Coordinates of C-alpha atoms in Angstrom, one line a residue:
M112 CA -49.8 86.4 -9.0
N113 CA -51.9 87.2 -6.4
E114 CA -50.7 86.3 -2.8
V115 CA -52.6 86.0 0.4
K116 CA -51.3 87.4 3.7
C117 CA -52.2 86.0 6.7
E118 CA -52.5 87.7 10.3
C119 CA -49.5 86.3 11.2
G120 CA -47.6 87.9 8.6
H121 CA -46.7 84.9 6.4
I122 CA -47.5 85.5 2.6
N123 CA -49.0 82.3 1.3
P124 CA -49.6 81.6 -2.4
Q125 CA -52.9 82.3 -4.2
G126 CA -55.3 79.4 -3.3
T127 CA -54.2 78.3 -0.2
I128 CA -56.5 77.2 2.5
L129 CA -54.5 77.1 5.6
C130 CA -51.6 79.4 6.4
E131 CA -48.6 77.5 5.9
S132 CA -47.0 79.1 8.9
C133 CA -49.8 79.3 11.8
G134 CA -52.6 77.2 10.1
R135 CA -55.1 79.7 10.3
V136 CA -58.0 79.0 8.0
L137 CA -57.7 81.4 5.2
E138 CA -61.2 80.6 2.8
E139 CA -64.4 81.3 4.6
K140 CA -66.2 78.3 3.4
E141 CA -63.7 76.1 5.2
N142 CA -64.8 77.7 8.4
E143 CA -68.4 75.5 7.9
K144 CA -66.7 72.4 8.3
Q145 CA -65.9 70.6 11.6
L146 CA -62.5 69.3 10.7
I147 CA -60.0 70.6 8.2
D148 CA -58.6 68.9 5.0
M149 CA -55.0 67.7 6.2
R150 CA -54.1 66.1 3.0
Y151 CA -52.0 68.4 1.5
E152 CA -51.8 70.7 4.6
G153 CA -54.5 73.5 3.1
S154 CA -51.5 74.4 0.4
A155 CA -52.5 76.0 -2.7
R156 CA -52.1 73.2 -5.6
R157 CA -51.7 74.9 -9.3
S158 CA -54.7 72.6 -10.5
Q159 CA -57.1 74.2 -8.3
T160 CA -55.9 77.6 -8.7
Y161 CA -55.3 78.5 -12.4
N162 CA -57.7 77.6 -15.4
K163 CA -57.1 80.2 -17.9
T164 CA -54.3 79.2 -20.6
I165 CA -54.2 76.2 -22.7
I166 CA -51.2 75.4 -20.6
D167 CA -53.2 75.5 -17.4
K168 CA -56.0 73.2 -19.0
I169 CA -53.5 70.5 -20.2
W170 CA -52.1 70.8 -16.7
N171 CA -55.4 70.7 -14.6
F172 CA -56.4 67.4 -17.1
F173 CA -53.1 65.4 -16.2
S174 CA -52.8 66.2 -12.8
S175 CA -56.5 64.8 -12.1
V176 CA -56.3 61.0 -10.3
K177 CA -59.4 60.1 -12.4
V178 CA -57.5 60.6 -15.6
G179 CA -54.6 58.5 -14.1
V180 CA -56.8 55.8 -13.4
W181 CA -58.4 55.8 -16.6
L182 CA -55.2 55.8 -18.3
I183 CA -53.9 52.5 -16.5
V184 CA -57.5 50.9 -17.0
I185 CA -56.9 51.6 -20.9
L186 CA -53.6 50.4 -20.8
L187 CA -54.3 47.1 -18.8
I188 CA -57.2 46.4 -21.4
T189 CA -55.2 47.1 -24.7
S190 CA -52.1 45.0 -22.9
S191 CA -54.5 42.1 -22.6
L192 CA -55.9 42.2 -26.2
G193 CA -52.2 41.8 -27.2
T194 CA -52.2 38.4 -25.5
I195 CA -55.2 37.1 -27.2
F196 CA -52.9 35.5 -30.0
P197 CA -49.2 35.4 -30.2
Q198 CA -47.1 38.6 -31.1
E199 CA -45.7 38.7 -35.0
M200 CA -42.4 38.4 -33.4
Y201 CA -43.1 35.2 -32.0
I202 CA -44.9 33.5 -34.5
P203 CA -43.0 31.2 -37.3
P204 CA -41.3 32.8 -39.9
I205 CA -42.5 30.2 -42.7
M206 CA -45.6 32.6 -44.4
P207 CA -46.4 36.1 -44.4
A208 CA -48.0 37.0 -41.1
W209 CA -51.5 38.1 -42.4
Q210 CA -51.7 34.7 -44.0
Y211 CA -50.7 33.0 -40.8
Y212 CA -53.1 34.4 -38.4
E213 CA -55.9 33.7 -41.1
E214 CA -54.8 30.3 -41.3
Q215 CA -54.2 29.6 -37.6
Y216 CA -57.1 31.7 -36.0
G217 CA -59.8 32.2 -38.6
W218 CA -61.8 35.5 -39.3
L219 CA -60.6 36.5 -35.8
G220 CA -57.0 36.4 -36.9
K221 CA -57.7 38.3 -39.7
L222 CA -59.5 40.8 -37.8
Y223 CA -56.7 40.8 -35.0
Y224 CA -54.1 41.4 -37.8
D225 CA -55.9 44.0 -39.6
L226 CA -56.5 46.0 -36.5
G227 CA -53.0 45.9 -35.9
F228 CA -52.6 44.1 -32.7
N229 CA -50.2 41.7 -34.3
N230 CA -47.5 44.4 -33.4
L231 CA -49.4 46.0 -30.5
Y232 CA -46.6 47.0 -27.9
S233 CA -44.7 48.5 -30.4
S234 CA -47.6 50.5 -32.2
W235 CA -47.8 54.2 -32.1
W236 CA -50.6 54.6 -30.1
Y237 CA -49.8 52.1 -27.5
L238 CA -46.5 53.9 -26.9
L239 CA -48.6 57.0 -26.8
L240 CA -50.9 55.7 -24.1
I241 CA -47.6 54.9 -22.1
A242 CA -46.3 58.3 -22.5
A243 CA -49.4 59.9 -21.6
L244 CA -49.5 57.6 -18.3
G245 CA -46.0 59.1 -17.6
V246 CA -47.0 62.7 -18.0
S247 CA -49.7 62.0 -15.7
L248 CA -47.7 60.7 -13.3
V249 CA -45.2 63.4 -13.4
I250 CA -48.0 66.1 -13.3
A251 CA -49.9 64.9 -10.6
S252 CA -47.1 64.3 -8.3
L253 CA -45.5 68.0 -8.9
D254 CA -48.9 69.3 -8.5
R255 CA -48.9 67.8 -5.0
V256 CA -45.8 67.6 -3.6
V257 CA -44.1 70.8 -4.0
P258 CA -47.1 72.8 -2.1
L259 CA -47.1 69.8 0.7
Y260 CA -43.1 70.3 0.9
R261 CA -43.5 74.1 1.0
S262 CA -46.3 73.6 3.8
L263 CA -44.3 71.1 5.9
K264 CA -41.0 73.4 5.6
N265 CA -42.7 76.4 6.5
Q266 CA -44.9 75.3 9.3
R267 CA -44.3 77.0 13.0
V268 CA -44.9 75.3 16.4
A269 CA -47.3 77.7 17.7
R270 CA -50.9 77.0 15.5
H271 CA -53.8 79.2 15.2
E272 CA -56.7 78.0 17.4
S273 CA -59.1 77.5 14.6
F274 CA -56.5 75.0 13.4
L275 CA -56.1 73.1 16.6
K276 CA -59.6 72.3 17.2
R277 CA -60.6 71.4 13.8
Q278 CA -58.1 68.6 14.1
R279 CA -59.4 65.3 14.4
M280 CA -57.8 64.5 17.4
F281 CA -58.4 67.1 19.9
S282 CA -58.4 67.8 23.7
V283 CA -58.7 70.6 26.3
T284 CA -57.3 70.3 30.1
D285 CA -58.8 72.9 32.3
S286 CA -56.9 72.0 35.6
E287 CA -53.5 73.8 36.5
L288 CA -50.7 72.4 34.6
S289 CA -47.3 72.0 36.5
D290 CA -44.0 72.0 34.4
E291 CA -43.3 68.4 35.7
A292 CA -46.5 67.2 33.8
I293 CA -45.3 68.7 30.6
G294 CA -41.8 67.5 31.1
K295 CA -43.4 63.5 31.6
I296 CA -45.2 64.3 28.1
K297 CA -41.8 65.2 26.6
E298 CA -40.0 62.7 27.8
E299 CA -42.6 60.2 26.9
L300 CA -42.6 61.7 23.3
T301 CA -38.8 61.6 23.0
K302 CA -38.8 57.8 23.9
K303 CA -41.3 57.2 21.1
R304 CA -38.8 58.9 18.6
Y305 CA -40.5 62.2 18.2
K306 CA -38.6 65.2 17.2
L307 CA -39.7 68.1 19.6
R308 CA -39.8 71.8 18.9
E309 CA -40.7 74.4 21.3
E310 CA -41.7 78.3 21.0
N311 CA -42.7 80.4 23.5
G312 CA -44.2 77.5 25.8
D313 CA -46.0 75.8 22.7
I314 CA -44.6 72.5 21.7
L315 CA -44.7 70.5 18.2
A316 CA -43.9 67.0 18.5
E317 CA -43.6 65.4 14.8
K318 CA -41.7 61.8 13.6
N319 CA -42.0 59.7 10.4
R320 CA -42.5 62.9 8.0
F321 CA -40.4 61.0 5.4
S322 CA -43.5 58.4 4.9
R323 CA -45.2 61.3 3.3
W324 CA -43.0 61.1 0.4
G325 CA -43.8 57.2 -0.2
P326 CA -46.5 57.9 -3.0
Y327 CA -44.3 60.3 -4.7
V328 CA -41.6 57.8 -4.7
N329 CA -43.8 55.1 -6.0
H330 CA -44.6 57.9 -8.8
L331 CA -40.7 58.5 -9.5
G332 CA -40.1 54.8 -9.6
L333 CA -43.1 54.0 -12.2
I334 CA -42.0 56.8 -14.3
I335 CA -38.3 55.2 -14.5
F336 CA -40.0 51.8 -15.2
L337 CA -42.1 53.3 -18.1
I338 CA -39.0 55.4 -19.4
G339 CA -37.1 52.0 -19.6
G340 CA -40.2 50.4 -21.2
M341 CA -40.2 52.8 -24.0
L342 CA -36.4 52.9 -24.4
R343 CA -36.7 49.1 -25.7
F344 CA -38.3 50.5 -29.0
V345 CA -35.0 52.8 -29.5
P346 CA -32.9 51.1 -32.1
G347 CA -30.0 49.5 -30.5
M348 CA -31.2 49.4 -26.8
Y349 CA -33.5 46.1 -27.2
V350 CA -33.0 43.4 -29.4
D351 CA -34.9 40.3 -29.3
E352 CA -34.7 38.1 -32.6
I353 CA -34.6 34.5 -33.8
L354 CA -31.6 33.2 -35.8
W355 CA -32.1 30.0 -37.7
L356 CA -29.2 28.3 -38.9
R357 CA -28.4 25.2 -41.1
D358 CA -25.5 22.9 -40.5
G359 CA -22.6 24.3 -42.4
E360 CA -24.5 28.0 -42.8
T361 CA -23.3 31.5 -41.9
K362 CA -25.2 34.2 -41.4
A363 CA -25.1 38.0 -39.9
I364 CA -26.1 38.0 -36.4
P365 CA -29.3 40.3 -36.1
G366 CA -29.2 43.3 -34.5
T367 CA -25.2 43.7 -34.7
E368 CA -25.5 45.9 -38.0
G369 CA -23.8 43.0 -40.0
Q370 CA -20.6 43.4 -37.9
Y371 CA -21.0 39.8 -36.4
Y372 CA -21.3 36.7 -38.3
L373 CA -22.2 33.3 -36.9
K374 CA -21.4 29.7 -38.5
N375 CA -23.3 26.7 -37.4
N376 CA -20.5 24.0 -37.9
Q377 CA -22.8 21.2 -36.7
F378 CA -26.0 20.7 -34.5
I379 CA -25.7 18.1 -32.0
L380 CA -28.7 16.1 -30.3
E381 CA -28.4 13.6 -27.5
V382 CA -30.9 11.7 -26.0
Y383 CA -31.3 9.4 -23.3
D384 CA -30.2 5.8 -23.6
K385 CA -32.7 3.3 -22.1
D386 CA -29.8 0.7 -21.2
K387 CA -27.1 2.9 -20.2
D388 CA -28.7 6.1 -18.6
D389 CA -30.4 6.3 -14.8
E390 CA -33.4 4.1 -14.0
V391 CA -35.1 7.8 -13.0
F392 CA -35.6 8.0 -17.2
Q393 CA -36.9 4.4 -17.9
E394 CA -40.6 5.3 -17.5
A395 CA -40.3 8.4 -19.4
I396 CA -38.6 6.7 -22.1
D397 CA -41.1 3.9 -22.2
K398 CA -44.1 6.6 -22.2
V399 CA -42.7 8.8 -25.0
G400 CA -40.0 7.0 -26.4
T401 CA -37.2 9.7 -26.9
V402 CA -36.0 12.1 -24.0
V403 CA -33.8 14.5 -25.2
K404 CA -30.5 14.6 -22.9
N405 CA -28.7 17.6 -24.4
Y406 CA -28.9 19.9 -27.9
Q407 CA -26.4 22.3 -29.1
T408 CA -25.0 24.1 -31.5
D409 CA -21.0 24.1 -32.1
A410 CA -20.6 27.3 -33.5
T411 CA -18.2 29.8 -34.9
L412 CA -17.9 33.5 -34.3
F413 CA -16.8 35.9 -36.9
Q414 CA -16.4 39.7 -37.0
K415 CA -16.5 41.6 -40.2
Q416 CA -13.4 43.6 -41.4
G417 CA -13.5 47.0 -43.0
G418 CA -16.6 47.6 -45.3
S419 CA -18.0 46.2 -48.2
V420 CA -20.1 46.7 -50.9
P421 CA -23.9 45.7 -50.7
G422 CA -24.0 42.3 -52.6
E423 CA -20.4 41.6 -52.0
K424 CA -19.3 38.5 -49.7
P425 CA -17.8 40.5 -46.4
E426 CA -14.5 39.8 -45.2
L427 CA -14.7 37.6 -42.0
K428 CA -12.5 37.3 -39.0
K429 CA -12.9 34.5 -36.8
L430 CA -12.9 35.4 -33.4
R431 CA -13.9 32.1 -31.6
D432 CA -15.1 28.7 -31.7
Q433 CA -18.0 27.8 -28.8
S434 CA -21.0 25.4 -28.2
I435 CA -23.9 26.9 -27.5
Q436 CA -26.1 24.8 -24.9
V437 CA -29.5 25.7 -23.4
N438 CA -28.7 28.5 -20.6
K439 CA -25.0 28.3 -21.7
P440 CA -25.1 31.3 -24.6
L441 CA -22.6 33.1 -26.5
K442 CA -21.9 36.2 -25.5
V443 CA -20.4 39.2 -27.5
D444 CA -20.6 43.1 -27.1
G445 CA -23.8 42.9 -25.3
F446 CA -25.3 40.2 -27.3
A447 CA -26.4 36.8 -25.8
L448 CA -27.1 34.0 -28.3
Y449 CA -29.4 31.4 -26.5
Q450 CA -29.9 27.8 -27.7
V451 CA -33.9 27.5 -27.8
D452 CA -35.1 25.1 -30.6
Y453 CA -34.1 23.0 -33.5
K454 CA -35.2 21.1 -36.7
L455 CA -34.1 17.9 -37.7
N456 CA -33.4 16.6 -41.2
E457 CA -35.0 19.5 -42.8
M458 CA -34.5 18.5 -47.1
S459 CA -31.6 21.0 -48.5
K460 CA -30.7 19.0 -51.7
M461 CA -32.9 16.8 -54.2
A462 CA -31.7 15.0 -57.1
L463 CA -33.7 13.7 -60.2
Q464 CA -33.3 11.9 -63.4
L465 CA -34.5 12.8 -66.7
E466 CA -35.9 9.6 -67.9
N467 CA -37.5 8.2 -71.1
K468 CA -40.9 6.6 -70.1
E469 CA -41.1 4.0 -72.5
T470 CA -37.6 2.6 -72.2
G471 CA -36.8 3.8 -68.9
K472 CA -33.4 5.1 -70.0
Q473 CA -31.8 7.9 -68.0
F474 CA -30.0 10.8 -69.6
G475 CA -28.3 12.4 -66.4
E476 CA -28.9 13.8 -63.0
V477 CA -30.1 17.2 -62.1
V478 CA -29.3 18.1 -58.3
V479 CA -31.5 20.8 -57.0
D480 CA -30.2 23.2 -54.0
L481 CA -33.7 23.5 -52.4
Y482 CA -32.5 26.8 -50.9
E483 CA -31.1 28.3 -54.0
P484 CA -32.0 26.4 -57.0
Q485 CA -30.8 26.9 -60.6
T486 CA -32.8 27.7 -63.4
K487 CA -31.2 25.7 -66.1
Y488 CA -29.4 22.4 -65.9
D489 CA -27.3 21.1 -69.2
L490 CA -27.1 17.2 -69.3
G491 CA -25.1 16.9 -72.7
N492 CA -26.2 15.4 -76.0
G493 CA -28.9 17.8 -76.2
Y494 CA -30.4 16.9 -73.0
K495 CA -31.3 19.9 -70.7
V496 CA -33.6 20.6 -68.1
E497 CA -35.3 23.9 -67.1
I498 CA -37.0 25.0 -63.7
M499 CA -40.1 27.2 -64.8
S500 CA -41.8 27.2 -61.0
Y501 CA -40.5 26.3 -57.9
F502 CA -42.8 25.8 -54.8
P503 CA -40.7 25.2 -51.4
D504 CA -43.6 24.6 -49.2
F505 CA -46.0 23.4 -52.2
E506 CA -49.9 23.4 -51.7
F507 CA -52.8 23.9 -54.1
N508 CA -54.6 27.7 -53.3
N509 CA -58.1 28.4 -53.5
D510 CA -58.1 28.8 -57.3
G511 CA -56.9 25.0 -57.4
E512 CA -53.2 26.4 -58.5
P513 CA -50.2 25.3 -57.2
A514 CA -48.6 28.0 -54.7
T515 CA -46.1 27.8 -51.7
K516 CA -46.9 28.2 -48.1
S517 CA -43.2 29.3 -46.8
R518 CA -39.9 29.6 -48.2
I519 CA -38.8 26.4 -46.1
P520 CA -38.4 23.0 -48.2
N521 CA -40.7 21.2 -46.3
N522 CA -42.7 20.0 -49.1
P523 CA -40.9 21.1 -52.5
A524 CA -42.6 20.7 -55.8
F525 CA -41.4 21.8 -59.4
I526 CA -42.7 23.0 -62.9
F527 CA -39.9 21.7 -65.4
K528 CA -39.5 21.9 -68.8
M529 CA -37.5 19.1 -70.4
F530 CA -35.4 19.3 -73.7
S531 CA -34.1 16.4 -75.6
P532 CA -32.9 16.0 -79.4
G533 CA -36.4 14.5 -80.5
K534 CA -38.3 17.2 -78.5
P535 CA -36.5 20.5 -79.0
E536 CA -39.5 22.5 -78.1
G537 CA -39.6 20.9 -74.7
E538 CA -42.0 19.1 -72.8
V539 CA -43.7 20.2 -69.3
S540 CA -43.9 18.2 -66.4
F541 CA -45.1 18.7 -62.6
V542 CA -43.1 17.2 -60.2
A543 CA -43.8 17.1 -56.2
I544 CA -43.1 14.1 -53.6
R545 CA -45.3 11.4 -55.1
Q546 CA -46.7 13.3 -58.0
N547 CA -45.6 13.5 -61.4
L548 CA -48.4 15.2 -63.6
E549 CA -48.4 16.0 -67.4
P550 CA -50.5 19.3 -67.4
L551 CA -50.0 19.8 -71.3
G552 CA -50.7 16.2 -72.6
E553 CA -48.6 13.2 -72.5
N554 CA -45.0 13.6 -72.5
E555 CA -42.2 11.1 -73.9
Y556 CA -40.0 12.1 -71.0
K557 CA -40.2 12.5 -67.1
M558 CA -38.6 13.6 -64.0
T559 CA -38.1 10.7 -61.6
F560 CA -36.9 10.9 -58.0
A561 CA -33.4 9.6 -57.2
G562 CA -32.4 11.0 -53.5
V563 CA -32.4 13.6 -51.1
E564 CA -30.0 15.5 -48.6
T565 CA -31.0 16.7 -45.3
K566 CA -29.6 19.2 -42.8
N567 CA -30.3 20.0 -39.3
V568 CA -31.3 23.3 -38.3
T569 CA -30.8 25.0 -35.0
A570 CA -32.7 28.1 -33.9
L571 CA -31.1 30.7 -31.6
T572 CA -32.3 33.4 -29.8
V573 CA -30.6 36.7 -30.1
R574 CA -30.7 39.0 -27.1
K575 CA -29.6 42.5 -26.0
D576 CA -31.1 44.6 -23.3
L577 CA -29.7 47.7 -22.1
T578 CA -32.9 48.5 -20.6
L579 CA -33.4 45.9 -17.8
W580 CA -31.2 48.1 -15.3
I581 CA -33.3 50.9 -15.8
I582 CA -36.5 48.8 -15.2
A583 CA -35.0 47.1 -12.2
L584 CA -34.2 50.4 -10.9
G585 CA -37.6 51.7 -11.3
G586 CA -39.2 48.7 -9.8
L587 CA -36.5 48.9 -6.7
I588 CA -37.6 52.5 -6.2
F589 CA -41.3 51.5 -6.7
M590 CA -41.0 49.1 -3.8
I591 CA -38.8 51.6 -1.7
G592 CA -41.8 54.2 -1.8
V593 CA -44.5 51.1 -1.2
V594 CA -42.6 50.2 2.3
Q595 CA -42.1 53.8 3.2
G596 CA -45.8 54.6 2.6
A597 CA -47.1 51.6 4.0
Y598 CA -45.1 50.8 7.4
W599 CA -44.8 54.3 8.6
N600 CA -46.9 56.9 9.8
H601 CA -46.5 60.7 9.8
R602 CA -47.7 61.7 13.4
R603 CA -48.0 65.2 15.1
L604 CA -48.6 66.5 18.5
W605 CA -49.5 70.3 19.3
L606 CA -49.7 71.4 22.6
R607 CA -50.6 75.0 23.3
R608 CA -51.5 77.1 26.3
V609 CA -54.8 79.1 26.0
N610 CA -55.1 81.3 28.8
D611 CA -55.6 78.7 31.9
Q612 CA -56.1 75.7 29.5
L613 CA -53.8 73.3 27.7
W614 CA -54.7 72.5 24.3
A615 CA -53.7 69.2 22.6
A616 CA -54.4 68.4 18.9
A617 CA -52.8 65.6 17.0
H618 CA -52.8 64.5 13.4
T619 CA -51.8 61.2 11.4
N620 CA -52.1 60.6 7.7
K621 CA -53.3 56.8 8.6
N622 CA -53.7 54.4 11.4
W623 CA -55.7 57.0 13.6
H624 CA -56.3 54.0 16.1
G625 CA -52.4 53.3 16.5
L626 CA -52.1 57.2 16.9
K627 CA -54.7 57.3 19.9
R628 CA -53.2 54.4 21.5
E629 CA -49.8 55.9 21.3
L630 CA -50.9 59.1 22.9
D631 CA -52.9 57.2 25.8
D632 CA -49.7 55.9 26.6
V633 CA -48.1 59.1 26.3
F634 CA -50.3 60.8 28.5
S635 CA -51.3 58.5 30.9
E636 CA -48.9 59.5 34.1
S637 CA -49.2 63.3 33.1
G638 CA -52.4 64.2 34.3
I639 CA -53.3 66.0 31.2
T640 CA -56.3 64.7 29.0
A641 CA -55.2 63.0 25.7
P642 CA -56.2 64.0 22.6
E643 CA -59.8 62.2 21.9
D644 CA -61.0 61.1 18.4
Q645 CA -63.7 63.6 17.4
V646 CA -64.9 62.0 14.5
S647 CA -65.3 58.3 16.7
G648 CA -67.1 60.4 19.3
D649 CA -69.6 61.8 17.1
K650 CA -70.3 58.4 15.9
K651 CA -70.8 57.3 19.8
D652 CA -72.7 60.0 20.4

């Protein structure tokens, strides 16, 4: 690697514009400029020095601020696309996702599903965009912060004349200077919390160097934030699922790998009573009729014991009973189960009678479990019934044939085959709520409605988030960087005797007006000319 040796003797990396030690201009083209670029102290950045290998080209691409900005814009646009319609994890599990989007949102919903926007935030290309933004932040930060740190660490008190007179704030005092005048300036600078360094009569006053690291602290916070967001897609790190439980039902808790089970002993719904509760609810009750006071699930938590063969009922150990209410979750092993929704009086069983149409005589009752129906029911004496087809949520499809919208028994319908001693070949009947059709001709028997059993259903959100502290830490570090870079300025003042003159030059990374006022105050009683803003002076001229 080629190195550049300055006249002061300091060895600088290839591509350095200003000597890290004395500030002398090392590139000829910079001598043509009135002011020198101090953003990175004229240090050598890798992206502006090397462009030969594939690694150099990748580094240079991701170190570009424009690339980072475009990645952010693309991420914002794609993220907004994911909010046009609900993500698949938030739609009711009553039908296939493609069917739900098409029925609810028409051709736009179908296109939304076909493009994969229904699971946008977990798609490979979205995660790739986040990873690319993270890589851009890392490379852009390293490309700038390392040379900047090296330059500030190696800076000497005595700076070259070309460095001083090309600072934005600069002044020359021709009169004879006393040590008392210099002492007053040093005293005022100390009061304003500048750190002073002296070398052979030259002075460097500096304060708030730490503010230069603010943007890079921001980048570090964003990188940690992005890592936390991507870890949510690692199995076991983040769970956000819905668990529907009917009264008396026991199910494995999603995300626990079958280790924990929950039984819904009873769902309880309480409403405000107009005659018993406070008057504050009277108007609301009059308007809507029913105002919910409390809804909760009285549940039992179980833990699986040992292993189990697939399909075999697991052995469960009771851990505890608990009532799950809104904002009062059941917690176990990092999981929290919140009460979020409910459904009252969902049909669970339906009773039907086999009846002779002419005489009205009944030959037995069939009780159908609407969640797990049997296929055959023997009523004795040669009478039996078979379920040929079952449609839990019945509707006619586009071809006019019976179909089901979901597995939830919202509108159950059946195709029965009825057998009797006089009809051993059987008769076919289509039975739905308020419908009894005979598709193959006139029947002797029919299935008549005899009753229905209902159950309440509770909805619980199962949540586990091991990434929250990482995301919060990233956010905290980001805000520290914002405060660090926004409320402090890195300010420096150089004083150097050149022949019988005193040269004064100053620099800040922002708020030049504030620096000028501060230096005017420092120099006011010394008799030495305070540094003037050469840019504003040009504008006045």
